[in-house]
Coordinates of C-alpha atoms in Angstrom, one line a residue:
Chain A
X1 CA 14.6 -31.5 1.8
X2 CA 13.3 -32.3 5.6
X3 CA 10.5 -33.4 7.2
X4 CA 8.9 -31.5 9.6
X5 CA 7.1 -32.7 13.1
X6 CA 4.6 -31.5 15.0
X7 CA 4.5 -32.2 18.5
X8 CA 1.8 -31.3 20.5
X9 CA 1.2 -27.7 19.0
X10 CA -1.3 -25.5 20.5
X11 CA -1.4 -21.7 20.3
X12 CA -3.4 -19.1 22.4
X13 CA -4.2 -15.8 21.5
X14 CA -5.1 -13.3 23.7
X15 CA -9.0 -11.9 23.2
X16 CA -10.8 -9.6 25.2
X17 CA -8.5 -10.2 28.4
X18 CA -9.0 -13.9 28.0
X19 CA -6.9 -16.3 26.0
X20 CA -8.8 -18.2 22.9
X21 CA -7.5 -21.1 22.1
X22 CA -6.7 -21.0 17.8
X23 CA -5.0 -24.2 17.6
X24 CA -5.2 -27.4 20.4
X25 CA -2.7 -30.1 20.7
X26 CA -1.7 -30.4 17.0
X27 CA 0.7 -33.5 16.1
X28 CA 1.6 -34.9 12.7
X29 CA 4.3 -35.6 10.8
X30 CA 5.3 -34.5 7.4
X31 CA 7.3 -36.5 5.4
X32 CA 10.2 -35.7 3.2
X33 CA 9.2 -34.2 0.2
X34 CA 5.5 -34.7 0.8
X35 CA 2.6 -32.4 -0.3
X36 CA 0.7 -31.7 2.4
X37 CA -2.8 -29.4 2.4
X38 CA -4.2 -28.2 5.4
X39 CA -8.1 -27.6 4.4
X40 CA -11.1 -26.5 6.7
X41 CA -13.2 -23.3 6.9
X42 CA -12.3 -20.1 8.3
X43 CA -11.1 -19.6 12.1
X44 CA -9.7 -23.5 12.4
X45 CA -6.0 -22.5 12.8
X46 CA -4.8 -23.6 9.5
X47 CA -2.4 -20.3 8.8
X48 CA -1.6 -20.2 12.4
X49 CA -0.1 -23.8 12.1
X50 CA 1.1 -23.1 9.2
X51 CA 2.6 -19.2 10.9
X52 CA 4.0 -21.8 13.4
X53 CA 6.3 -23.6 11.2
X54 CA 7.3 -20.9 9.1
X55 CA 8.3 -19.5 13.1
X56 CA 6.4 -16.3 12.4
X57 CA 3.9 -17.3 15.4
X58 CA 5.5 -19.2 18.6
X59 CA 3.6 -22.2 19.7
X60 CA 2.0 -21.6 23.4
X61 CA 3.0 -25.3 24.0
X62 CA 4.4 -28.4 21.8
X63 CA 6.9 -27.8 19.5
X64 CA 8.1 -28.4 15.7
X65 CA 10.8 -29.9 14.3
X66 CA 12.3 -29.1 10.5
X67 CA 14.7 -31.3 9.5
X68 CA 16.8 -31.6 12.7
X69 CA 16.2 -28.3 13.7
X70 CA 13.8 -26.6 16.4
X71 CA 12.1 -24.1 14.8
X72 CA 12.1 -21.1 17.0
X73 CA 12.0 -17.8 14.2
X74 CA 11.6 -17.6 10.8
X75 CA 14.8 -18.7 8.7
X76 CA 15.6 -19.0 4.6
X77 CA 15.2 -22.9 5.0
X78 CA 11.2 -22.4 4.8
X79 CA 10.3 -20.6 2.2
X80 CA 6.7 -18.6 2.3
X81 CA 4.6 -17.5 0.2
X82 CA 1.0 -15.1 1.3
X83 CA -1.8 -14.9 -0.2
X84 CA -1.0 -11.2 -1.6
X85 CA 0.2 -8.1 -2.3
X86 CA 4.0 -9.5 -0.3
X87 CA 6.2 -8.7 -3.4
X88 CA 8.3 -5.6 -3.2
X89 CA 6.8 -2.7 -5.3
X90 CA 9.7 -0.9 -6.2
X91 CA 11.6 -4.2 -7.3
X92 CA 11.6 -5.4 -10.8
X93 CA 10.5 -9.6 -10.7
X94 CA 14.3 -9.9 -11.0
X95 CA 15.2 -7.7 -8.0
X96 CA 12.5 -9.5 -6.4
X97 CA 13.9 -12.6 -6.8
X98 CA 17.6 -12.0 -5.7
X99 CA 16.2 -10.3 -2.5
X100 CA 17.0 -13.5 -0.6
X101 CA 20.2 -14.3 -1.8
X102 CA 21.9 -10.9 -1.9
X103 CA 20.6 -10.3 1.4
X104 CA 22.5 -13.5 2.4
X105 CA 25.9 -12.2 0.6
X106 CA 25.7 -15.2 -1.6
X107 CA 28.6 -14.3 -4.9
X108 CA 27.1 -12.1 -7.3
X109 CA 27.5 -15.2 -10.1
X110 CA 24.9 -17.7 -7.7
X111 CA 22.1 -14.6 -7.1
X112 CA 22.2 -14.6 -11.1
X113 CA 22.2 -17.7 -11.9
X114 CA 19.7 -18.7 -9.3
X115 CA 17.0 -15.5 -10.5
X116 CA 17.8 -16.4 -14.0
X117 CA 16.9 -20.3 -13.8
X118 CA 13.7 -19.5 -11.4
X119 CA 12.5 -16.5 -13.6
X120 CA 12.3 -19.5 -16.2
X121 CA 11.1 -21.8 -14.1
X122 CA 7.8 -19.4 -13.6
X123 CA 7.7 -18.8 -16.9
X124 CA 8.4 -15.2 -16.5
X125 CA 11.6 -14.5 -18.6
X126 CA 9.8 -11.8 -20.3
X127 CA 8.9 -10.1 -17.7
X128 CA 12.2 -9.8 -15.8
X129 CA 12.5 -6.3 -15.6
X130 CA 9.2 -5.5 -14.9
X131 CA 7.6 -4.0 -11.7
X132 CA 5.1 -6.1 -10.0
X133 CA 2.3 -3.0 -10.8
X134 CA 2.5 -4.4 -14.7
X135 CA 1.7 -8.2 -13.9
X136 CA -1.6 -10.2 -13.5
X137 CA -2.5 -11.4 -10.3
X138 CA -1.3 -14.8 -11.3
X139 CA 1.9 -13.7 -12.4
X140 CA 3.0 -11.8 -9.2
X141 CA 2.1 -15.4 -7.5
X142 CA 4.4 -16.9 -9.8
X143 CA 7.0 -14.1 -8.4
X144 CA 6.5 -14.7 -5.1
X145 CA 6.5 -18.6 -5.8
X146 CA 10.0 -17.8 -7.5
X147 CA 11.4 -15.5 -4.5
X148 CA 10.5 -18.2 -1.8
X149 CA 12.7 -20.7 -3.6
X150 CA 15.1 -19.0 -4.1
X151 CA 17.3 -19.6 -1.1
X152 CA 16.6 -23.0 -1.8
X153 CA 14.5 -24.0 1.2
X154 CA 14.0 -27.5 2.4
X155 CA 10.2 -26.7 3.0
X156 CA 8.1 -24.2 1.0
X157 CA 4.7 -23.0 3.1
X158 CA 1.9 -21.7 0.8
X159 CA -0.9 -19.2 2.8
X160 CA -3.9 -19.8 0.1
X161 CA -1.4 -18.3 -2.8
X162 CA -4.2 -19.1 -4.8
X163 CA -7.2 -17.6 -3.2
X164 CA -7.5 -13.9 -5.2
X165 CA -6.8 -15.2 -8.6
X166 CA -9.8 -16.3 -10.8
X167 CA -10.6 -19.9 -11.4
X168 CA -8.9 -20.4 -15.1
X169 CA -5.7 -18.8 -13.6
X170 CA -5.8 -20.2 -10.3
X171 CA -5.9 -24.3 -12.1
X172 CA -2.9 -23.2 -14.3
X173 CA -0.9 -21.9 -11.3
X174 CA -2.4 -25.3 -9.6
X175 CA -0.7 -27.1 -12.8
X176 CA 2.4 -25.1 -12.6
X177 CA 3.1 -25.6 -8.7
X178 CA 2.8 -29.3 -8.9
X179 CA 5.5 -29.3 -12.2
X180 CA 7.6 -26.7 -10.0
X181 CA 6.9 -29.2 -7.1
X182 CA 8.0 -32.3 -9.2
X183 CA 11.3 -30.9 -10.9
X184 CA 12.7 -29.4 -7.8
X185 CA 11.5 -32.0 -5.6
X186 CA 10.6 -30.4 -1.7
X187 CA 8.5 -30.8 1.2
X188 CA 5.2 -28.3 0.7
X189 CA 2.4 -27.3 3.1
X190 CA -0.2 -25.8 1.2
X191 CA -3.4 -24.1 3.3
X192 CA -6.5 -23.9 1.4
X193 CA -10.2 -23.9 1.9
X194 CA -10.8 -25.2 -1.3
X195 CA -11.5 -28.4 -1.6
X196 CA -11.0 -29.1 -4.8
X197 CA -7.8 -27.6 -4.9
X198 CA -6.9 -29.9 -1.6
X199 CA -7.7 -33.1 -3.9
X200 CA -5.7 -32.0 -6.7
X201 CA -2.5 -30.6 -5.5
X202 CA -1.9 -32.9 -2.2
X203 CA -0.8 -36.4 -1.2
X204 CA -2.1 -36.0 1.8
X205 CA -5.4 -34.0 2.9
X206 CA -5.3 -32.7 7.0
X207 CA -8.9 -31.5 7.8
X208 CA -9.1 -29.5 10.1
X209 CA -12.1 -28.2 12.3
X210 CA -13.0 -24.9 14.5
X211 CA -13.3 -24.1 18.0
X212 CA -10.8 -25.2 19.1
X213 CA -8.7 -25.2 15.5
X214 CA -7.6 -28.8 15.4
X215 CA -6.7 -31.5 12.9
X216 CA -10.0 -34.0 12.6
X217 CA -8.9 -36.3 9.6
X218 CA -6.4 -37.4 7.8
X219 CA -6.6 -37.9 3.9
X220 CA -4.4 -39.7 1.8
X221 CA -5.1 -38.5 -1.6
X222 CA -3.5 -41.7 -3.8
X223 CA -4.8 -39.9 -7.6
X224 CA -1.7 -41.0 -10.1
X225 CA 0.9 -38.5 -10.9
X226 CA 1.6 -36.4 -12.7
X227 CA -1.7 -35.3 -11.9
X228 CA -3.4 -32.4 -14.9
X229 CA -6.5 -30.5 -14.5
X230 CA -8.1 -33.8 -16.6
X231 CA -7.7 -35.7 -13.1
X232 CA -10.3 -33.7 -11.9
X233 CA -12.9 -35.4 -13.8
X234 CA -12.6 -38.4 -13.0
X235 CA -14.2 -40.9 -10.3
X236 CA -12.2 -41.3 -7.9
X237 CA -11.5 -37.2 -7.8
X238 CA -15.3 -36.7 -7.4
X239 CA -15.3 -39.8 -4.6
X240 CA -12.3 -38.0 -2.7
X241 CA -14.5 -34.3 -2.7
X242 CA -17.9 -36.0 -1.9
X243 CA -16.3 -37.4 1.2
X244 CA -14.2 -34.2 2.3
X245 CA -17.5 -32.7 1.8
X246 CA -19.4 -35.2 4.1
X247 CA -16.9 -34.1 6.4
X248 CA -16.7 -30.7 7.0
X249 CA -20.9 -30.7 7.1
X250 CA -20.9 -31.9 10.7
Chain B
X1 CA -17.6 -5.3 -24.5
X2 CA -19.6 -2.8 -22.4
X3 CA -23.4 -3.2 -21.6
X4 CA -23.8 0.6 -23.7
X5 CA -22.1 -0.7 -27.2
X6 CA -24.2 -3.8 -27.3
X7 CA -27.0 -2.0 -26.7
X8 CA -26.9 0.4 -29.8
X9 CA -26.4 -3.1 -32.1
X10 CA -29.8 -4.0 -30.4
X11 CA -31.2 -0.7 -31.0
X12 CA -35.0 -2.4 -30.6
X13 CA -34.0 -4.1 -27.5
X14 CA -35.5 -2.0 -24.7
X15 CA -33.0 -1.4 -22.8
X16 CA -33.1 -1.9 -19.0
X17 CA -29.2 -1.6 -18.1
X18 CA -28.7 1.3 -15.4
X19 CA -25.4 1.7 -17.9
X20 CA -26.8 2.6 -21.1
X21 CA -25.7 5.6 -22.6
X22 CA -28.1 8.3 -21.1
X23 CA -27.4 11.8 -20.9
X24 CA -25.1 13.3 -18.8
X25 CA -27.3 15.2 -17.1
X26 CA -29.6 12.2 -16.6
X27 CA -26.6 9.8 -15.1
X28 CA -25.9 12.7 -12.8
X29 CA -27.7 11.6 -9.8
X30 CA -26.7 8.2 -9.8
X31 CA -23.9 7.1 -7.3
X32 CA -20.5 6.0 -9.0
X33 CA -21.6 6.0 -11.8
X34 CA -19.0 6.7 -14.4
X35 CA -18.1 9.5 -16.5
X36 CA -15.8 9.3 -19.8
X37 CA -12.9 11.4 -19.7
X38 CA -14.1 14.4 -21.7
X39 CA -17.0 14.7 -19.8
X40 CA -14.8 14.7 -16.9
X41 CA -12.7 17.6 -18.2
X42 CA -16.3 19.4 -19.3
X43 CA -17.4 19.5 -15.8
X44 CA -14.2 20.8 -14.0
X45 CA -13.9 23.8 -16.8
X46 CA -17.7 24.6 -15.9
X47 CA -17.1 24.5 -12.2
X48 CA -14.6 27.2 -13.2
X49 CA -16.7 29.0 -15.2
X50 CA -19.7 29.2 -13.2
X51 CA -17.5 30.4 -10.2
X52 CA -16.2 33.4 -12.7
X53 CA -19.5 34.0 -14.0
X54 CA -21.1 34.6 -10.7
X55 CA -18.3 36.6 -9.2
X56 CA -18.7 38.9 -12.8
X57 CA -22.2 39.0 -12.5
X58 CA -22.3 40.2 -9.1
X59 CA -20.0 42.5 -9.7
X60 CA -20.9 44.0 -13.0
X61 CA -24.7 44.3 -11.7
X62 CA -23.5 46.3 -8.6
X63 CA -25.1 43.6 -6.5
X64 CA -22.4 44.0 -3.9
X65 CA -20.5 47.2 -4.3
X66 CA -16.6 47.6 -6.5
X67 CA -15.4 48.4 -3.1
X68 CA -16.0 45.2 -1.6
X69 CA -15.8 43.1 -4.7
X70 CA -14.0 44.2 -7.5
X71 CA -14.4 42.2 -10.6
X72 CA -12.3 39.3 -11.5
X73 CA -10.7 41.9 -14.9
X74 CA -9.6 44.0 -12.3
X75 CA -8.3 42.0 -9.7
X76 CA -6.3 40.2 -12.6
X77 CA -4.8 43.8 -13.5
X78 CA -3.7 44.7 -9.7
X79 CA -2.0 41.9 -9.8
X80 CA -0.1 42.4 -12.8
X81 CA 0.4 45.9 -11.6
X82 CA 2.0 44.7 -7.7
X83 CA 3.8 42.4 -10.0
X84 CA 5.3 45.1 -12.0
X85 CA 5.7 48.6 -10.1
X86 CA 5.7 46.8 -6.3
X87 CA 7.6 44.0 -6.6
X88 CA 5.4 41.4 -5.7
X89 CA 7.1 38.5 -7.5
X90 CA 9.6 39.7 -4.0
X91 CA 6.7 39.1 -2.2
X92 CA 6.0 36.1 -3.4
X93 CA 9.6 34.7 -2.9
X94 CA 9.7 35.4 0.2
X95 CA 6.6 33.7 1.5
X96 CA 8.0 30.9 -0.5
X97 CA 11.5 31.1 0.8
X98 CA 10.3 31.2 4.5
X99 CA 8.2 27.5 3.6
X100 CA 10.3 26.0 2.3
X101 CA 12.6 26.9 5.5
X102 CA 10.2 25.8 8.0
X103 CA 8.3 22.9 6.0
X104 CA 11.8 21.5 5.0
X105 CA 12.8 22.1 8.9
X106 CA 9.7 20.0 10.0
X107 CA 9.8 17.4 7.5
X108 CA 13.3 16.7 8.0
X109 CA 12.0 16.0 11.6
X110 CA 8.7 14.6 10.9
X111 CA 9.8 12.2 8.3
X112 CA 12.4 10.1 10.6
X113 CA 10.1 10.0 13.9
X114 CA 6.8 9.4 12.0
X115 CA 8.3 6.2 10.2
X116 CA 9.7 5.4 13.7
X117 CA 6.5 5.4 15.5
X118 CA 4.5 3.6 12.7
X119 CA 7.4 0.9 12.7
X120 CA 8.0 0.3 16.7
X121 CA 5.1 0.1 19.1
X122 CA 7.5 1.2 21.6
X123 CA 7.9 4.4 20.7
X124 CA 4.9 5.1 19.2
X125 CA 3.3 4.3 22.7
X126 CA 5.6 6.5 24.0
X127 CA 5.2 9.5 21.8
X128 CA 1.8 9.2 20.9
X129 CA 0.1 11.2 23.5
X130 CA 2.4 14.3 23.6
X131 CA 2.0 14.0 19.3
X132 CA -1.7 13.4 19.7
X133 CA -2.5 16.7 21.8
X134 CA -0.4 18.9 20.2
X135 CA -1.5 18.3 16.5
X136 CA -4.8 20.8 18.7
X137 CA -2.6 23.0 19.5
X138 CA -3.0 26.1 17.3
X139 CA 0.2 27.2 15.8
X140 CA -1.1 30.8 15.4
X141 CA -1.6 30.6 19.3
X142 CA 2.3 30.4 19.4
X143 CA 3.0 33.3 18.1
X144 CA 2.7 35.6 21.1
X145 CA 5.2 32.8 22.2
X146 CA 7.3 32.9 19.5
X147 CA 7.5 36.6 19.4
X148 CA 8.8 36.7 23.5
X149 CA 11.2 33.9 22.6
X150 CA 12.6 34.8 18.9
X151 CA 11.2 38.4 17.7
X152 CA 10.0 39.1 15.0
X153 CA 12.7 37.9 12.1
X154 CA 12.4 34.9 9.8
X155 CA 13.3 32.7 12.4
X156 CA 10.1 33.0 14.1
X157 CA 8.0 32.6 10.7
X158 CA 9.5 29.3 9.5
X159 CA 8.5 28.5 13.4
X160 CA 4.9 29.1 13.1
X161 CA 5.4 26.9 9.9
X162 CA 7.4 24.4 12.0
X163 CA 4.4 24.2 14.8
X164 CA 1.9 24.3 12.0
X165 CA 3.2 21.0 9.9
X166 CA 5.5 18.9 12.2
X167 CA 2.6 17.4 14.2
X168 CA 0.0 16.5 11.9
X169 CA 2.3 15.1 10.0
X170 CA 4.3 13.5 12.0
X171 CA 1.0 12.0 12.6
X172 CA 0.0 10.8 8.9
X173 CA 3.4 9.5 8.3
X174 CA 3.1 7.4 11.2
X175 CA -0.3 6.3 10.2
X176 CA 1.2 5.4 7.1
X177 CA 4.2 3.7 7.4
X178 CA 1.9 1.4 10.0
X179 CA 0.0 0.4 7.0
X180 CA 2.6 -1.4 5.2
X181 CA 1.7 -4.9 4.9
X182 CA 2.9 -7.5 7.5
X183 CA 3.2 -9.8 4.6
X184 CA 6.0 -7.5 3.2
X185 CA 7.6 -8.1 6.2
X186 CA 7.4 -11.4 7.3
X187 CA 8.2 -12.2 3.7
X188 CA 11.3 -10.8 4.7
X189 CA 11.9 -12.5 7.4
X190 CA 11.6 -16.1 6.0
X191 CA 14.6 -14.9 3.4
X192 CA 16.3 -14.9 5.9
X193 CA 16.5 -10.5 6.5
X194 CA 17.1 -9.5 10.5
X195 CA 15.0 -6.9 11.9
X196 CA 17.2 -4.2 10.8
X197 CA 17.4 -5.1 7.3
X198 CA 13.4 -5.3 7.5
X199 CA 13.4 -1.5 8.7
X200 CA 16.0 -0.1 6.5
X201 CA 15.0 -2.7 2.8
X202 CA 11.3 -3.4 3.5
X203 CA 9.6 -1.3 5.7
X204 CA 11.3 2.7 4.7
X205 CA 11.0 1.6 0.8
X206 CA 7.5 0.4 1.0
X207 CA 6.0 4.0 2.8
X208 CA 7.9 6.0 0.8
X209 CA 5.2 7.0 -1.9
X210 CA 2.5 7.4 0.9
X211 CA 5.2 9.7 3.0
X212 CA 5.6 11.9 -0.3
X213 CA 2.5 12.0 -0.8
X214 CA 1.3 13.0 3.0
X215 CA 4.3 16.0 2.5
X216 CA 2.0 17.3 -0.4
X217 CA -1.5 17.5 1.7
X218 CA 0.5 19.1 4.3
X219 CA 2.2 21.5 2.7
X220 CA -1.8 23.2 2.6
X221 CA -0.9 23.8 6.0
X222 CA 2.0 25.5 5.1
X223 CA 0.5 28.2 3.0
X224 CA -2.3 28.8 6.0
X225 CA 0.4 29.8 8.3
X226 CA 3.2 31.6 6.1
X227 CA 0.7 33.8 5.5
X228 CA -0.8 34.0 9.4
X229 CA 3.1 34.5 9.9
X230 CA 3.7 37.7 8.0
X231 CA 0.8 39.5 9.3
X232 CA 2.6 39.7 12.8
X233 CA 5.2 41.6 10.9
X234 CA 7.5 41.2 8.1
X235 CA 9.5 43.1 5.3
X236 CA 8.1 41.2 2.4
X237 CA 5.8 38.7 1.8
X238 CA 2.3 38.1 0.3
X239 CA 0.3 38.1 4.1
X240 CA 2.2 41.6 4.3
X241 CA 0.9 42.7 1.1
X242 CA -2.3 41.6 1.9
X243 CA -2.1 43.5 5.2
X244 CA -1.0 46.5 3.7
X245 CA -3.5 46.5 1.1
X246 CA -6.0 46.1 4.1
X247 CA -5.1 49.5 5.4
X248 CA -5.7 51.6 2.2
X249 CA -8.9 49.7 2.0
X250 CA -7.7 48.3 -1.6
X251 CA -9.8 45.2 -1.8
X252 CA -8.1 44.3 -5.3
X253 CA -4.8 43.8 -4.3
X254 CA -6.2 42.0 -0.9
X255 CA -8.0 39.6 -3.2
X256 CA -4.8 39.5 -6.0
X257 CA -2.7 38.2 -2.5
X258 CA -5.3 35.5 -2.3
X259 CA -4.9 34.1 -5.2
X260 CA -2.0 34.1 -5.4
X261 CA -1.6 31.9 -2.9
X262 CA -4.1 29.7 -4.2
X263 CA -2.1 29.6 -7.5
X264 CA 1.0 28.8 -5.3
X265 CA -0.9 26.2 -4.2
X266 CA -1.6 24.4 -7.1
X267 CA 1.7 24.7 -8.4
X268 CA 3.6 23.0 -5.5
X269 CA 0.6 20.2 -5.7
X270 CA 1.2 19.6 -9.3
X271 CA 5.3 19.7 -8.3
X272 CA 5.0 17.2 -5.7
X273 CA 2.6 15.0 -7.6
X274 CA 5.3 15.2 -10.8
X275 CA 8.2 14.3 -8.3
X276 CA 5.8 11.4 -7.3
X277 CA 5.6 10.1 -10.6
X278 CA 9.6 10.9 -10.8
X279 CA 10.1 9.2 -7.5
X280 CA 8.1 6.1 -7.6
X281 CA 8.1 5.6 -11.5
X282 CA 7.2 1.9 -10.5
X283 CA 3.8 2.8 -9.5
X284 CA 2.4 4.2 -12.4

């Protein structure tokens, strides 16, 4: 586990000849083992902060820390998963899942015995051998869910994993990330412009606005764990949305 | 349940649904809209049909004279006949023989520098241009060219091939392999892959199926230009038969050549698309 601050993060993209400004003077930090949501609307820089940890896009100024480390390229101690279609094709959900740890030369015993618990973990024993072609949508999520832990990183960065599946499978995967997230206990940044699913999954809520992308609040989401898709009708659920909603109107 | 089987348990119900079980003829017109499987089958048999039909009718009614269009019966028996007393299965070989030399040659070429220039901006950049003009250039142009430089042996055919295929394709396979996802590959990278391991594990395995399947649209081109190849000059071959047949006026065996090719066409379609299924098993 690590935390992971961010200090002073801003990142400029080239448009047109000129440079746009996607994210401006980001800092926060996340703790230990914290679930974290970034939330806001489209075109506020909440993949591209979350890019910049993952050290897929470099930070035009500021910097981020993981653990004690600088984060300067991507690296098996922060885990990603997309949004879709990122699993290998012409892998079987096993295959899939070892891809980390052969390619890291781990012994042949660990890459099993690391696919074989995770495969369980996801719930997908029977579906080992499969190619990803013959799963659901959900199921390939639960895949790639599987393949990012497998090289058992300290931080695991979720690009709206959720956002193409269909409402009843997208509150079970909710359900099943946070049990995942409980058991084998790890610092997650989840991006979402969901609200609801912000509210359900996080401890702690960063809203972020557009033009320039930016953090503009800071929600601590105190709903009693384990939280289940019941939590979601209660009170203080609907108080949390009404005022994320408030929010994100002006 | 579809809209079409609830509405014959409602059979009073007027129906309003633009997917109720019409006639075909009546669904016709209507864009994307679907057609069962047998009905699918149906309508490719009667393309055939009404090709054959007009081609008999218009030859049996002397519409346009034997001469000029002999009837499908009897182009069906020159064929047979080349087959048997000329040789033309010989023919046929060897216009396959001399594709397989010079669309083998350019794939073999094509294949490494396409996924090279979809993969690296840097060498794509560089490449493009040259690539870009000469998929114009007409390979039958060449052959003056090729003549001066090679004669007029079988090097020079699967040349004219070469020219034909190894640009446009180069082309498509580079267009291709660019579309891999960037998720597949950054995926990658957080396991902890370096770049080469993304190249050679992610990035070749991933536009493999589309590469296969761009060697099967080009290999059309292949059959264009073995045949513009021959004419220039060759022992055997189905343009040279066709040729030859052009100079006794025998419109049969001219048309016999021409199918011929178009039933070599569909057979190395249907081969490529089986070796598809073959290859990339996971797919289907």
């Amino acid at each position: 586990m690590a935390s992971i601050a961010i200090n002073g993060v801003s990142v400029a993209f080239p448009v047109a000849g000129a440079d746009r400004l996607a994210l401006s003077d980001v800092n926060t930090v996340i703790k230990d083992g914290e679930f974290v949501c970034l939330l806001g609307p489209s075109g506020c820089g909440k993949s591209t902060l979350l890019n910049v940890i993952g050290g897929l896009v470099d930070a035009t100024a500021g910097s981020v820390k993981v653990g004690d480390h600088h984060v300067s390229k991507p690296g098996p101690d922060r885990g990603m998963v997309f949004q879709n279609y990122s699993l290998y094709q012409w892998m079987t959900v096993l295959e899939n899942i070892e891809f980390g740890p052969r390619l890291n030369r781990w012994p042949e015993e660990k890459c099993r015995d690391v696919a074989d618990r995770l495969v369980e973990l996801v719930n997908l024993s029977d579906f080992a051998h499969e190619y990803p072609k013959a799963l659901s949508g959900g199921m390939r999520q639960r895949v790639a869910i599987a393949r990012a832990l497998a090289m058992e990183p300290e931080v695991l960065l979720m690009d709206e994993p959720f956002g193409a599946l269909d409402a009843q499978t997208r509150t079970r995967m909710q359900e099943l990330l946070l049990e995942i997230w409980t058991r084998a206990k790890r610092t997650v940044v989840f991006v979402t412009h969901d609200i609801e699913e912000a509210v359900f999954l996080a401890d702690r809520i960063l809203v972020m606005g557009t033009r320039p992308g930016r953090i503009v609040e800071e929600i601590v989401v105190d709903l009693p764990r384990p939280r289940t898709i019941e939590c979601v009708a209660s009170a203080e659920f609907a108080e949390y949305r009404r005022n994320i909603i408030d929010m994100l109107r002006h | 349940m579809n809209k079409a089987s609830v509405d014959h348990m409602h059979p009073t119900k007027p129906s309003s649904s633009p997917k109720s079980t019409n006639g075909l003829l009546s669904r016709a017109f209507r864009p994307r809209e679907k057609i069962t499987f047998t009905e699918k089958n149906v309508l490719s048999v009667a393309g055939v049909v009404v090709f054959f039909a007009v081609w008999i009718t218009v030859s049996a009614t002397g519409l346009v004279p034997a001469f000029f269009l002999p009837a499908p019966i009897d182009v069906a028996t020159k064929l047979f006949r080349i087959i048997a007393e000329d040789g033309f299965l010989f023919d046929i070989w060897a216009s396959t023989a001399r594709i397989m030399g010079g669309f083998f040659l350019a794939a073999a070429l094509a294949i490494p520098i396409g996924v090279v220039m979809g993969n690296f901006p840097f060498f794509r950049a560089f490449l493009e241009p040259l690539f870009g003009a000469a998929r114009y250039l007409p390979a039958s142009a060449f052959i003056p060219l090729l003549i001066i430089w090679l004669g007029i042996g079988e090097d020079q055919k699967w040349a004219v091939i070469f020219i034909g295929v190894f640009f446009p394709l180069t082309l498509m396979i580079a267009d291709t392999a660019a579309t891999v996802s960037k998720d597949l590959v950054n995926s990658a990278y957080t396991l902890g892959a370096k770049s080469r391991q993304v190249f050679a594990k992610i990035l070749i395995p991933a536009c493999l199926p589309a590469v296969v399947d761009n060697l099967r649209i080009t290999m059309g081109i292949a059959w264009t230009y073995v045949i513009v190849a021959e004419l220039v000059g060759a022992e055997r071959g189905i343009g040279i038969a066709i040729l030859q047949a052009q100079r006794f006026l025998q419109t049969d065996q001219v048309i016999a050549g021409i199918v011929t090719v178009g039933i070599m066409g569909v057979i190395t379609d249907i081969a490529f698309r089986v070796l598809h299924r073959k290859l990339f098993a996971y797919l289907y």
